[in-house]
Protein backbone atom coordinates (compact mmCIF):
# COMPACT_ATOMS: atom_id res chain seq x y z
CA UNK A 1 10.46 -23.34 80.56
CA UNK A 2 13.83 -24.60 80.09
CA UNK A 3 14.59 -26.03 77.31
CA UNK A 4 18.48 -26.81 77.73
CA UNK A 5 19.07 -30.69 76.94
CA UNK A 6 19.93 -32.05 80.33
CA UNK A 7 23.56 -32.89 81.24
CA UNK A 8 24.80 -36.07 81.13
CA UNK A 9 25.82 -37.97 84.31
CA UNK A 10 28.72 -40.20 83.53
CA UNK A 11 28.62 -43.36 83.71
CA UNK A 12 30.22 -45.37 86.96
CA UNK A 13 33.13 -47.23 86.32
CA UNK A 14 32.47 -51.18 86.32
CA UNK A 15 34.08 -53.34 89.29
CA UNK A 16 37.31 -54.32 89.44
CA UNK A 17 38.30 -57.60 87.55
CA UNK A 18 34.50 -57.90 86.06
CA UNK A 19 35.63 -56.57 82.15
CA UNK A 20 38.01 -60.13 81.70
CA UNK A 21 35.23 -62.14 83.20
CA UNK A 22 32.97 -60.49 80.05
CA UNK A 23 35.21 -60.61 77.28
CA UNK A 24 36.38 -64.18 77.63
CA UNK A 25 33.16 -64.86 76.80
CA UNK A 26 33.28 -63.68 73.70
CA UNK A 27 34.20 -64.74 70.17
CA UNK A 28 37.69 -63.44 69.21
CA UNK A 29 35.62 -60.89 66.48
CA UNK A 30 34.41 -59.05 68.75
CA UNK A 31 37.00 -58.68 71.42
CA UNK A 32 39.30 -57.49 68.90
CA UNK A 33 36.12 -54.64 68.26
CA UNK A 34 36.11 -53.85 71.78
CA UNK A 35 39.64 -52.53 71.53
CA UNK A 36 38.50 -49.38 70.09
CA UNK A 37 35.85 -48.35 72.89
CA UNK A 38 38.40 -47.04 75.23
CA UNK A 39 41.93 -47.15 76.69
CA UNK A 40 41.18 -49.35 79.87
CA UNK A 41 39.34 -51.69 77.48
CA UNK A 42 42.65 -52.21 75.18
CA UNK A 43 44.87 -52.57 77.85
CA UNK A 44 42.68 -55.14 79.82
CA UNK A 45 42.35 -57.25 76.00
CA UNK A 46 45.83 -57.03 75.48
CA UNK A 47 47.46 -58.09 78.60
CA UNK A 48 48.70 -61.21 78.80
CA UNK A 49 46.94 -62.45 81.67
CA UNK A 50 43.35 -61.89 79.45
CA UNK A 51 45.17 -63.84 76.75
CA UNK A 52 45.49 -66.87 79.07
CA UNK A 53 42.06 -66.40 80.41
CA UNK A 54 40.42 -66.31 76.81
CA UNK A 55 41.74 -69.21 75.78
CA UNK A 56 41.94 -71.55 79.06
CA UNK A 57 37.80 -70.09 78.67
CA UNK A 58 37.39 -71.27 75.30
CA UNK A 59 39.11 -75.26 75.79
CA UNK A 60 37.16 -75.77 78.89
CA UNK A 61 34.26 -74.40 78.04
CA UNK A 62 34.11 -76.02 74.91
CA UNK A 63 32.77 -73.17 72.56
CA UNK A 64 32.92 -73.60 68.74
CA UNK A 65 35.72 -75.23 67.13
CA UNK A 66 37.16 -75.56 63.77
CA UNK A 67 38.95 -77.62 61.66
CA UNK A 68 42.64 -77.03 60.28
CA UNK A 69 42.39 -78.30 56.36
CA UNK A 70 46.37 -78.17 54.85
CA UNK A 71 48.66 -79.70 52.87
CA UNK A 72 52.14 -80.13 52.15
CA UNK A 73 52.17 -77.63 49.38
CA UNK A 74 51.33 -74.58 51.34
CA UNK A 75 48.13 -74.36 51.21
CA UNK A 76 45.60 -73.96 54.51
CA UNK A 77 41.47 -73.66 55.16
CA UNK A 78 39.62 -73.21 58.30
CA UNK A 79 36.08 -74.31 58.47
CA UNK A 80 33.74 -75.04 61.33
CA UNK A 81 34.02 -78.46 63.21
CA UNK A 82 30.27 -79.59 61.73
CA UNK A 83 29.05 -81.28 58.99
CA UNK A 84 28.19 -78.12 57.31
CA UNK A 85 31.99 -77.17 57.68
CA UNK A 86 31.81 -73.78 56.58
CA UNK A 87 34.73 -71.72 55.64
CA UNK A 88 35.42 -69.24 58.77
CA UNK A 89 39.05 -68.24 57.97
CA UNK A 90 40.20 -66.75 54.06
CA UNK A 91 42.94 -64.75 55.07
CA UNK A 92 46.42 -66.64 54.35
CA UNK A 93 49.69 -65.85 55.20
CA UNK A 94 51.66 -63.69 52.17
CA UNK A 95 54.45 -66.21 52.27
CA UNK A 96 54.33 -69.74 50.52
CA UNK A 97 54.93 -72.03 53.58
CA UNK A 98 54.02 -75.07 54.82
CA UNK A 99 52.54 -75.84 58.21
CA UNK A 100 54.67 -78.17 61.03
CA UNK A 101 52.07 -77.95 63.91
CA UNK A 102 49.19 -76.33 65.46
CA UNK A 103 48.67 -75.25 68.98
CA UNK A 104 46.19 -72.99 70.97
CA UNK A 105 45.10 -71.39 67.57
CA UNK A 106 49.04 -70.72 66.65
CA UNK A 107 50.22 -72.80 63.43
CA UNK A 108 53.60 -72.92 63.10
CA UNK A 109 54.97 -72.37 59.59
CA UNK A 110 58.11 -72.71 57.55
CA UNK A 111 59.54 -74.07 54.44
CA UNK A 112 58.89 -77.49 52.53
CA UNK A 113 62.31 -78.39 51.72
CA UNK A 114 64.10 -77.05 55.08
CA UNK A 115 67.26 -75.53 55.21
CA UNK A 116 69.60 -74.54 58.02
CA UNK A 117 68.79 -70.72 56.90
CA UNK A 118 64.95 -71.56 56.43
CA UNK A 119 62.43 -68.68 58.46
CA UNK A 120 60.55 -69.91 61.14
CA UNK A 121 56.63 -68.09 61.57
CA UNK A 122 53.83 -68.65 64.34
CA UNK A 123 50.54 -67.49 62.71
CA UNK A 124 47.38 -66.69 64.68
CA UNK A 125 44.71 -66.81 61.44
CA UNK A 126 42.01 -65.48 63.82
CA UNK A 127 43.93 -62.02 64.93
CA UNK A 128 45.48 -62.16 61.49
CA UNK A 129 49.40 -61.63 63.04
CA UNK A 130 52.36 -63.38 61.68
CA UNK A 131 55.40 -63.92 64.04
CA UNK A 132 59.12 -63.78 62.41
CA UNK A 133 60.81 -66.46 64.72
CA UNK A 134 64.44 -65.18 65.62
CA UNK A 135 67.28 -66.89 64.14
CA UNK A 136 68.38 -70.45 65.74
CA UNK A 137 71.62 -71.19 66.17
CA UNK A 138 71.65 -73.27 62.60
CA UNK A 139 71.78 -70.15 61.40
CA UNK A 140 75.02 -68.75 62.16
CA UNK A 141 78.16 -68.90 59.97
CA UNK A 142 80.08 -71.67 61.27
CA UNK A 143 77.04 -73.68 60.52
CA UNK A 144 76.94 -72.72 57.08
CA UNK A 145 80.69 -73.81 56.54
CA UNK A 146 80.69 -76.43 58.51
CA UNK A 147 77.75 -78.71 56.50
CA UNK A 148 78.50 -77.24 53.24
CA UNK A 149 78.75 -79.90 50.70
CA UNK A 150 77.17 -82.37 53.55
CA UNK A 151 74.40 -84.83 54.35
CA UNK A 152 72.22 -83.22 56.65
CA UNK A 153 68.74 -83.43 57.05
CA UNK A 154 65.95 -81.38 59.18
CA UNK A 155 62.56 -81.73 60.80
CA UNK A 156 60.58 -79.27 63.19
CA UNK A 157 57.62 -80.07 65.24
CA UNK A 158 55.94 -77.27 67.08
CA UNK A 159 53.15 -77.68 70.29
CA UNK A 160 52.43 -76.81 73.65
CA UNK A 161 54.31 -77.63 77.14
CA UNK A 162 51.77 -78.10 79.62
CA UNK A 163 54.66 -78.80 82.41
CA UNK A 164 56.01 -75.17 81.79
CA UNK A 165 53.01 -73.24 80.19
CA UNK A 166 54.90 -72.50 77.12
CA UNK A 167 54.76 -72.97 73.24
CA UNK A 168 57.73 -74.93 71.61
CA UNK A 169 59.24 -75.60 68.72
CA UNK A 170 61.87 -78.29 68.36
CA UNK A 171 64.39 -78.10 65.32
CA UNK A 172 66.29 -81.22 64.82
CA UNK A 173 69.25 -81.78 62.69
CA UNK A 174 70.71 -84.75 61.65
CA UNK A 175 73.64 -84.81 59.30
CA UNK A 176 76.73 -87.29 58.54
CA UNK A 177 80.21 -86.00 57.87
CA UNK A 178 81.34 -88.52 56.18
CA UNK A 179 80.08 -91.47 53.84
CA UNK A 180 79.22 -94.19 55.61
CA UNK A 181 79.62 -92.62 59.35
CA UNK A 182 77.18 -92.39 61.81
CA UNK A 183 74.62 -89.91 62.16
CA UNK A 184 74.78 -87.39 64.66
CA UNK A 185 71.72 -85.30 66.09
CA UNK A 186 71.95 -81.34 66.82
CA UNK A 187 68.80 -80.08 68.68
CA UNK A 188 67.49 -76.50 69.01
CA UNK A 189 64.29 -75.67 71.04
CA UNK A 190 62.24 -72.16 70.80
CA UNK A 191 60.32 -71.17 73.38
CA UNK A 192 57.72 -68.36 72.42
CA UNK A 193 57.84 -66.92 76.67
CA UNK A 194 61.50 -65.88 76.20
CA UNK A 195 61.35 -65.79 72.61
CA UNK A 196 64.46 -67.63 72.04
CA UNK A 197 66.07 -70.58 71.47
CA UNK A 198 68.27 -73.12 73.47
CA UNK A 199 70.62 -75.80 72.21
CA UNK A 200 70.11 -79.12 73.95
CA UNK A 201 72.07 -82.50 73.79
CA UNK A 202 70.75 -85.55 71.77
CA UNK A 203 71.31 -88.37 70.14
CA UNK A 204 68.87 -90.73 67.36
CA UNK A 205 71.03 -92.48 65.09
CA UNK A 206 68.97 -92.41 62.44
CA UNK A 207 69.01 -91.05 58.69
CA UNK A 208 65.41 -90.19 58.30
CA UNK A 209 62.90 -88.26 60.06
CA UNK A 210 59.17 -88.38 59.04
CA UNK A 211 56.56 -85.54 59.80
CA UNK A 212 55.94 -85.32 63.59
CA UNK A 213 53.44 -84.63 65.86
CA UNK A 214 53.31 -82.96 69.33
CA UNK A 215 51.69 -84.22 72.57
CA UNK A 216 51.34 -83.00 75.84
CA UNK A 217 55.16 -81.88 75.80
CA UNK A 218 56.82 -83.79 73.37
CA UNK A 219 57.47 -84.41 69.59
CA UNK A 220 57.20 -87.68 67.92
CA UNK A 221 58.47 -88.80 64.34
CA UNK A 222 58.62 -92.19 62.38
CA UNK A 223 62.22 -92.46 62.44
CA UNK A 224 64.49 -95.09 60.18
CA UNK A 225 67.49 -96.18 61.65
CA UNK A 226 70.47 -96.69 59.60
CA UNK A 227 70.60 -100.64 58.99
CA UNK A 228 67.13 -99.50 57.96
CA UNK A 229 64.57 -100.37 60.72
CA UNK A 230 61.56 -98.09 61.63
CA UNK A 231 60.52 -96.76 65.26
CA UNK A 232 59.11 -93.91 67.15
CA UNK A 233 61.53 -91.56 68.56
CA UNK A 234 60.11 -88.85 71.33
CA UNK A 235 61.72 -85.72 71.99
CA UNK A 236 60.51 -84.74 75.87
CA UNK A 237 61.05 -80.70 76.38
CA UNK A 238 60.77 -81.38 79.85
CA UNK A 239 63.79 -83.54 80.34
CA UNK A 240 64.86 -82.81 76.71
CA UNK A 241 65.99 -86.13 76.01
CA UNK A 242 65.49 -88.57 73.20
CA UNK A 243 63.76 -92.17 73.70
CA UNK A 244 62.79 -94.70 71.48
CA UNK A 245 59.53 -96.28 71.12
CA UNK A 246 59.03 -99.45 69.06
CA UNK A 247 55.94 -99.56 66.13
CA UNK A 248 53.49 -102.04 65.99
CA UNK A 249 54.40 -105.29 64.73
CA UNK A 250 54.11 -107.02 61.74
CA UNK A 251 55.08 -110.46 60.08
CA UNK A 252 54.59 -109.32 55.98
CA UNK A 253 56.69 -109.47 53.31
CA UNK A 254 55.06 -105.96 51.88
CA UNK A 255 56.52 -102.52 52.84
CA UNK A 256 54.84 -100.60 55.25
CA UNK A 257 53.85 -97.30 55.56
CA UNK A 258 53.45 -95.15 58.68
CA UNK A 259 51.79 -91.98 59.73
CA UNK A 260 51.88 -90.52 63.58
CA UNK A 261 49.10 -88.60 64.28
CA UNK A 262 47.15 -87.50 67.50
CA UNK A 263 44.16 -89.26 68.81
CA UNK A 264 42.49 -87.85 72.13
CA UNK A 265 45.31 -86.38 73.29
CA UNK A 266 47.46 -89.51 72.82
CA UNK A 267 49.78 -90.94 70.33
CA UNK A 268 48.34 -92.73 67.34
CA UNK A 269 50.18 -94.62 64.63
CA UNK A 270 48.05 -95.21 60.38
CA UNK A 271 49.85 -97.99 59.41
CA UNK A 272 48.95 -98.24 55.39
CA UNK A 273 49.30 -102.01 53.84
CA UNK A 274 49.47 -100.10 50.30
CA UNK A 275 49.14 -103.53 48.06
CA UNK A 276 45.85 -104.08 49.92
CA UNK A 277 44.19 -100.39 50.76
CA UNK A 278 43.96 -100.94 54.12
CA UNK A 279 45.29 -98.85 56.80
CA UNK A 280 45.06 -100.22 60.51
CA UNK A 281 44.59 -97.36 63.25
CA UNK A 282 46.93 -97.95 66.61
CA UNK A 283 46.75 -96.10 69.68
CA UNK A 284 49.86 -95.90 72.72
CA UNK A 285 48.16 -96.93 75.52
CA UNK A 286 50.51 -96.38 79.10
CA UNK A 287 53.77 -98.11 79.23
CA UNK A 288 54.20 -97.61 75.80
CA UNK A 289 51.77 -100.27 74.93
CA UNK A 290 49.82 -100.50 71.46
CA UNK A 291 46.48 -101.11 71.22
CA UNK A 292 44.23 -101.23 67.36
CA UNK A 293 41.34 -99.47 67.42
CA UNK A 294 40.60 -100.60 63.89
CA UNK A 295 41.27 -101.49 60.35
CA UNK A 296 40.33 -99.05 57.13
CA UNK A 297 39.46 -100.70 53.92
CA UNK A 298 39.75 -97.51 51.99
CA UNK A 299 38.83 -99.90 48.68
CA UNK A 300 39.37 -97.05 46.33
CA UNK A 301 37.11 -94.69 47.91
CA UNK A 302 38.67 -92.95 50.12
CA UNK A 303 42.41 -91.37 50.22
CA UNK A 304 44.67 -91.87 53.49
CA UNK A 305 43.29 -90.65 56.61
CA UNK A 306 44.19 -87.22 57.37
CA UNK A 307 43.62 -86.64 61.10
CA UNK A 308 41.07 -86.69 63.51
CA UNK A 309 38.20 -83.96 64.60
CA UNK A 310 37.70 -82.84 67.82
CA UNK A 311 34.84 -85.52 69.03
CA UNK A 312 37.73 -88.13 68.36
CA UNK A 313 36.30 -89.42 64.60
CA UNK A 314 38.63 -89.43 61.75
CA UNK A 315 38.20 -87.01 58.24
CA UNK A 316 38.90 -89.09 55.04
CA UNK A 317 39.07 -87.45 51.57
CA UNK A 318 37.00 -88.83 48.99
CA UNK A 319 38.86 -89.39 45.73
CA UNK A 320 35.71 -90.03 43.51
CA UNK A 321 34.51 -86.60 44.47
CA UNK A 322 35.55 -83.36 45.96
CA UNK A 323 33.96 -84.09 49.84
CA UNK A 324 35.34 -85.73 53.04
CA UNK A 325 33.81 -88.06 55.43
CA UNK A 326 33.86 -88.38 58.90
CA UNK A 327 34.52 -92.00 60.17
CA UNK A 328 33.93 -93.18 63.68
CA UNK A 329 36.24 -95.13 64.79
CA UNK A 330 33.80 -97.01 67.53
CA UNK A 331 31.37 -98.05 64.95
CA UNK A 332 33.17 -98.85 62.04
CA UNK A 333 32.04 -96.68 59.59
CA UNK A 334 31.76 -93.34 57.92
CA UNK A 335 28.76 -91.06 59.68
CA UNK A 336 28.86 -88.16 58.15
CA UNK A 337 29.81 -86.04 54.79
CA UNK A 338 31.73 -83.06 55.34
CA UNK A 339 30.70 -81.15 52.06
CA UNK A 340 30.30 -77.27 51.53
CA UNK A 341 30.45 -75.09 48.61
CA UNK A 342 33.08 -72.79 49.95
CA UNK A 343 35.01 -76.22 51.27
CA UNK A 344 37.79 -75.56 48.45
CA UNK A 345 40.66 -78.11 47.74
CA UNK A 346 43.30 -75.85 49.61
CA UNK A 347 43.03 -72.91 47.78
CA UNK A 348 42.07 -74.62 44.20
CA UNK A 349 38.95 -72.56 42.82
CA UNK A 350 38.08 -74.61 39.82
CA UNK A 351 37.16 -77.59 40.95
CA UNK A 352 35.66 -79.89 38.17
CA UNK A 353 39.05 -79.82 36.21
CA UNK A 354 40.38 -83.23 35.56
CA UNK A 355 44.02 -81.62 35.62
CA UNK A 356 43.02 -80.05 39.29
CA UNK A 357 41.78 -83.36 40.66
CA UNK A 358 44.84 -85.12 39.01
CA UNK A 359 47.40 -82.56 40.65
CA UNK A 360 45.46 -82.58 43.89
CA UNK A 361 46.08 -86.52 44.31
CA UNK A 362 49.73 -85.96 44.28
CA UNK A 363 49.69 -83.93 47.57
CA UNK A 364 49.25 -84.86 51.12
CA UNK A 365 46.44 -84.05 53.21
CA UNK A 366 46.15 -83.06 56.82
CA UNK A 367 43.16 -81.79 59.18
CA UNK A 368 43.95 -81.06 62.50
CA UNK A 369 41.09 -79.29 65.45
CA UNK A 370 41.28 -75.97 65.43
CA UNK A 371 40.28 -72.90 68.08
CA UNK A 372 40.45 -69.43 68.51
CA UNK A 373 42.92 -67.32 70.41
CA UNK A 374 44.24 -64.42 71.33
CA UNK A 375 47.76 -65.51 71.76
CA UNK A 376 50.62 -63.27 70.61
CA UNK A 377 48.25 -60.02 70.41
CA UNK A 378 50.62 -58.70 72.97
CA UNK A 379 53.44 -59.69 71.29
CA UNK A 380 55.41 -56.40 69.88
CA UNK A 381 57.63 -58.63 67.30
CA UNK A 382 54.84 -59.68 65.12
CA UNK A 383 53.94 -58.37 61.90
């Protein structure tokens, strides 16, 4: 009788181009865990062409998505896109930054208060890698001499390029030389498939930049002009020139307030009549055409709107009490409560303190959709 175990046969190799069509199927989690089965397996998860295939996978097949929660004091949450919300991401970058975009699971960081010398970072929460931008050219000496002791003034807006298949960020400058002279526009773009930058022409003529937003190609602020008049200025990176686009109108002696956000992949403008809590909601239709979706009577409820989900209905913060709401824009009204016990005010752990709910008003909040990716896994700069 023979009692020798028998030998194992080893097992055939799978078909050519079949391991992609597996893993892209898969939650980032475990992809990353697949790494460690073999060689092949590594090198097919961290090629770049698998990167692209994961994530063109995960927007059109519409897997689970996530919500972005951040503010302008550096301080970020990433919970599921339900009502249950539940915190998914806890890991935060170590630096104290604030976010300026968010794009095929990249968020692009940097400082508050920018300065020509300021670090620029694209973090991918779900592969927990942090990419050191390389230096612009704001950066180098001359510009340091050059605008010391001036007026300058500068605004970044990061997103993807459809056009060119690439991730951008756009750095604007805009400085004055002199008091009382007109202001000019310097203009660096980054693009993340040559990792490096590229000064362009430009030229706004304005004094103020608000936060932007980037669609489909191109970056849009609330810009003030320098007799003191607000528009919409676009930055395309596909023609990388400026244009202006005019706001909605208004005939009131009251000072607005306006926000650009996206809305279904298209532009939208909160315009916030602050002596009356109401915020209307616009939306660009073609030809640069406006079109109000709806008016918000926030009546001491609800805080500003902070963005939109990814079925297209808005999140507003409750100020009487530490939730959110969902609010559909179609039937005028809020549908849902977006409340969990892990939903944290960015980062705050106590939150029944008066003192907490007091310092929490005086930020500004922001949720923006949220997926998964694999993007800059193959990326050999990152840290």
């Amino acid at each position: 009788m023979n009692f020798n175990s028998p030998q194992k046969r080893p097992v055939p190799p799978l078909p050519p181009g079949i391991l992609p069509e597996i893993f892209k199927r898969l939650p980032v989690r475990y992809v990353l865990r697949c790494r460690c089965v073999q060689k092949s397996w590594y090198r097919v998860i961290h090629s770049s062409s698998f990167i692209t295939l994961h994530l063109n996978y995960q927007i059109n097949s519409q897997r689970k998505r996530y919500l972005l929660f951040h503010s302008n004091y550096s301080s970020y949450s990433i919970h599921s896109d339900n009502n249950k919300c539940r915190l998914s991401y806890n890991w935060y970058p170590n630096v104290s930054l604030t976010s300026y975009g968010t794009s095929g699971g990249l968020i692009c960081l940097s400082d508050l208060c920018l300065d020509y010398s300021s670090h620029i970072y694209l973090w991918n929460p779900a592969i927990r890698m942090l990419k050191a931008l390389p230096p612009s050219s704001f950066f180098s000496n001359i510009f340091v001499l050059d605008f010391k002791g001036y007026v300058y003034k500068l605004s970044l807006a990061f997103g993807y390029s459809p056009h060119v298949d690439d991730y951008k960020v756009v750095k604007v400058m805009i400085y004055c030389m002199e008091e009382y002279a007109k202001w000019l526009t310097v203009v660096d773009v980054y693009s993340l498939r040559s990792n490096s930058w590229k000064r362009v022409g430009g030229d706004l003529s304005c004094c103020k930049l608000s936060r932007p937003v980037f669609i489909n190609g191109a970056a849009y602020w609330v810009a003030k002009k320098s007799h003191g008049k607000k528009i919409i200025v676009c930055f395309d990176t596909e023609n990388e020139i400026f244009r202006e686009i005019l706001l909605p109108q208004y005939d009131c002696l009251y000072k607005l307030n306006y926000f650009v956000q996206e809305f279904c992949e298209s532009l939208c403008v909160f315009v916030n009549h602050r002596p009356l809590g109401v915020v209307d909601v616009w939306v660009m239709e073609e030809a640069d055409v406006w079109k109000k979706k709806t008016s918000i009577n926030l009546g001491g409820i609800y805080g500003l709107p902070m963005g939109f989900r990814s079925n297209g209905q808005m999140v507003l913060r409750m100020l009487n009490e530490f939730g959110y709401v969902s609010y559909n824009l179609e039937k005028d009204k809020a549908e849902q409560v977006l409340k969990s016990q892990r939903l944290r005010q960015f980062g705050y752990i106590n939150t029944t303190s008066k003192d907490v709910a007091d310092s929490l008003d005086q930020k500004v909040y922001f949720v923006n959709p949220f997926m998964e990716s694999l993007l800059l896994l193959d990326d050999k700069l990152g840290f």
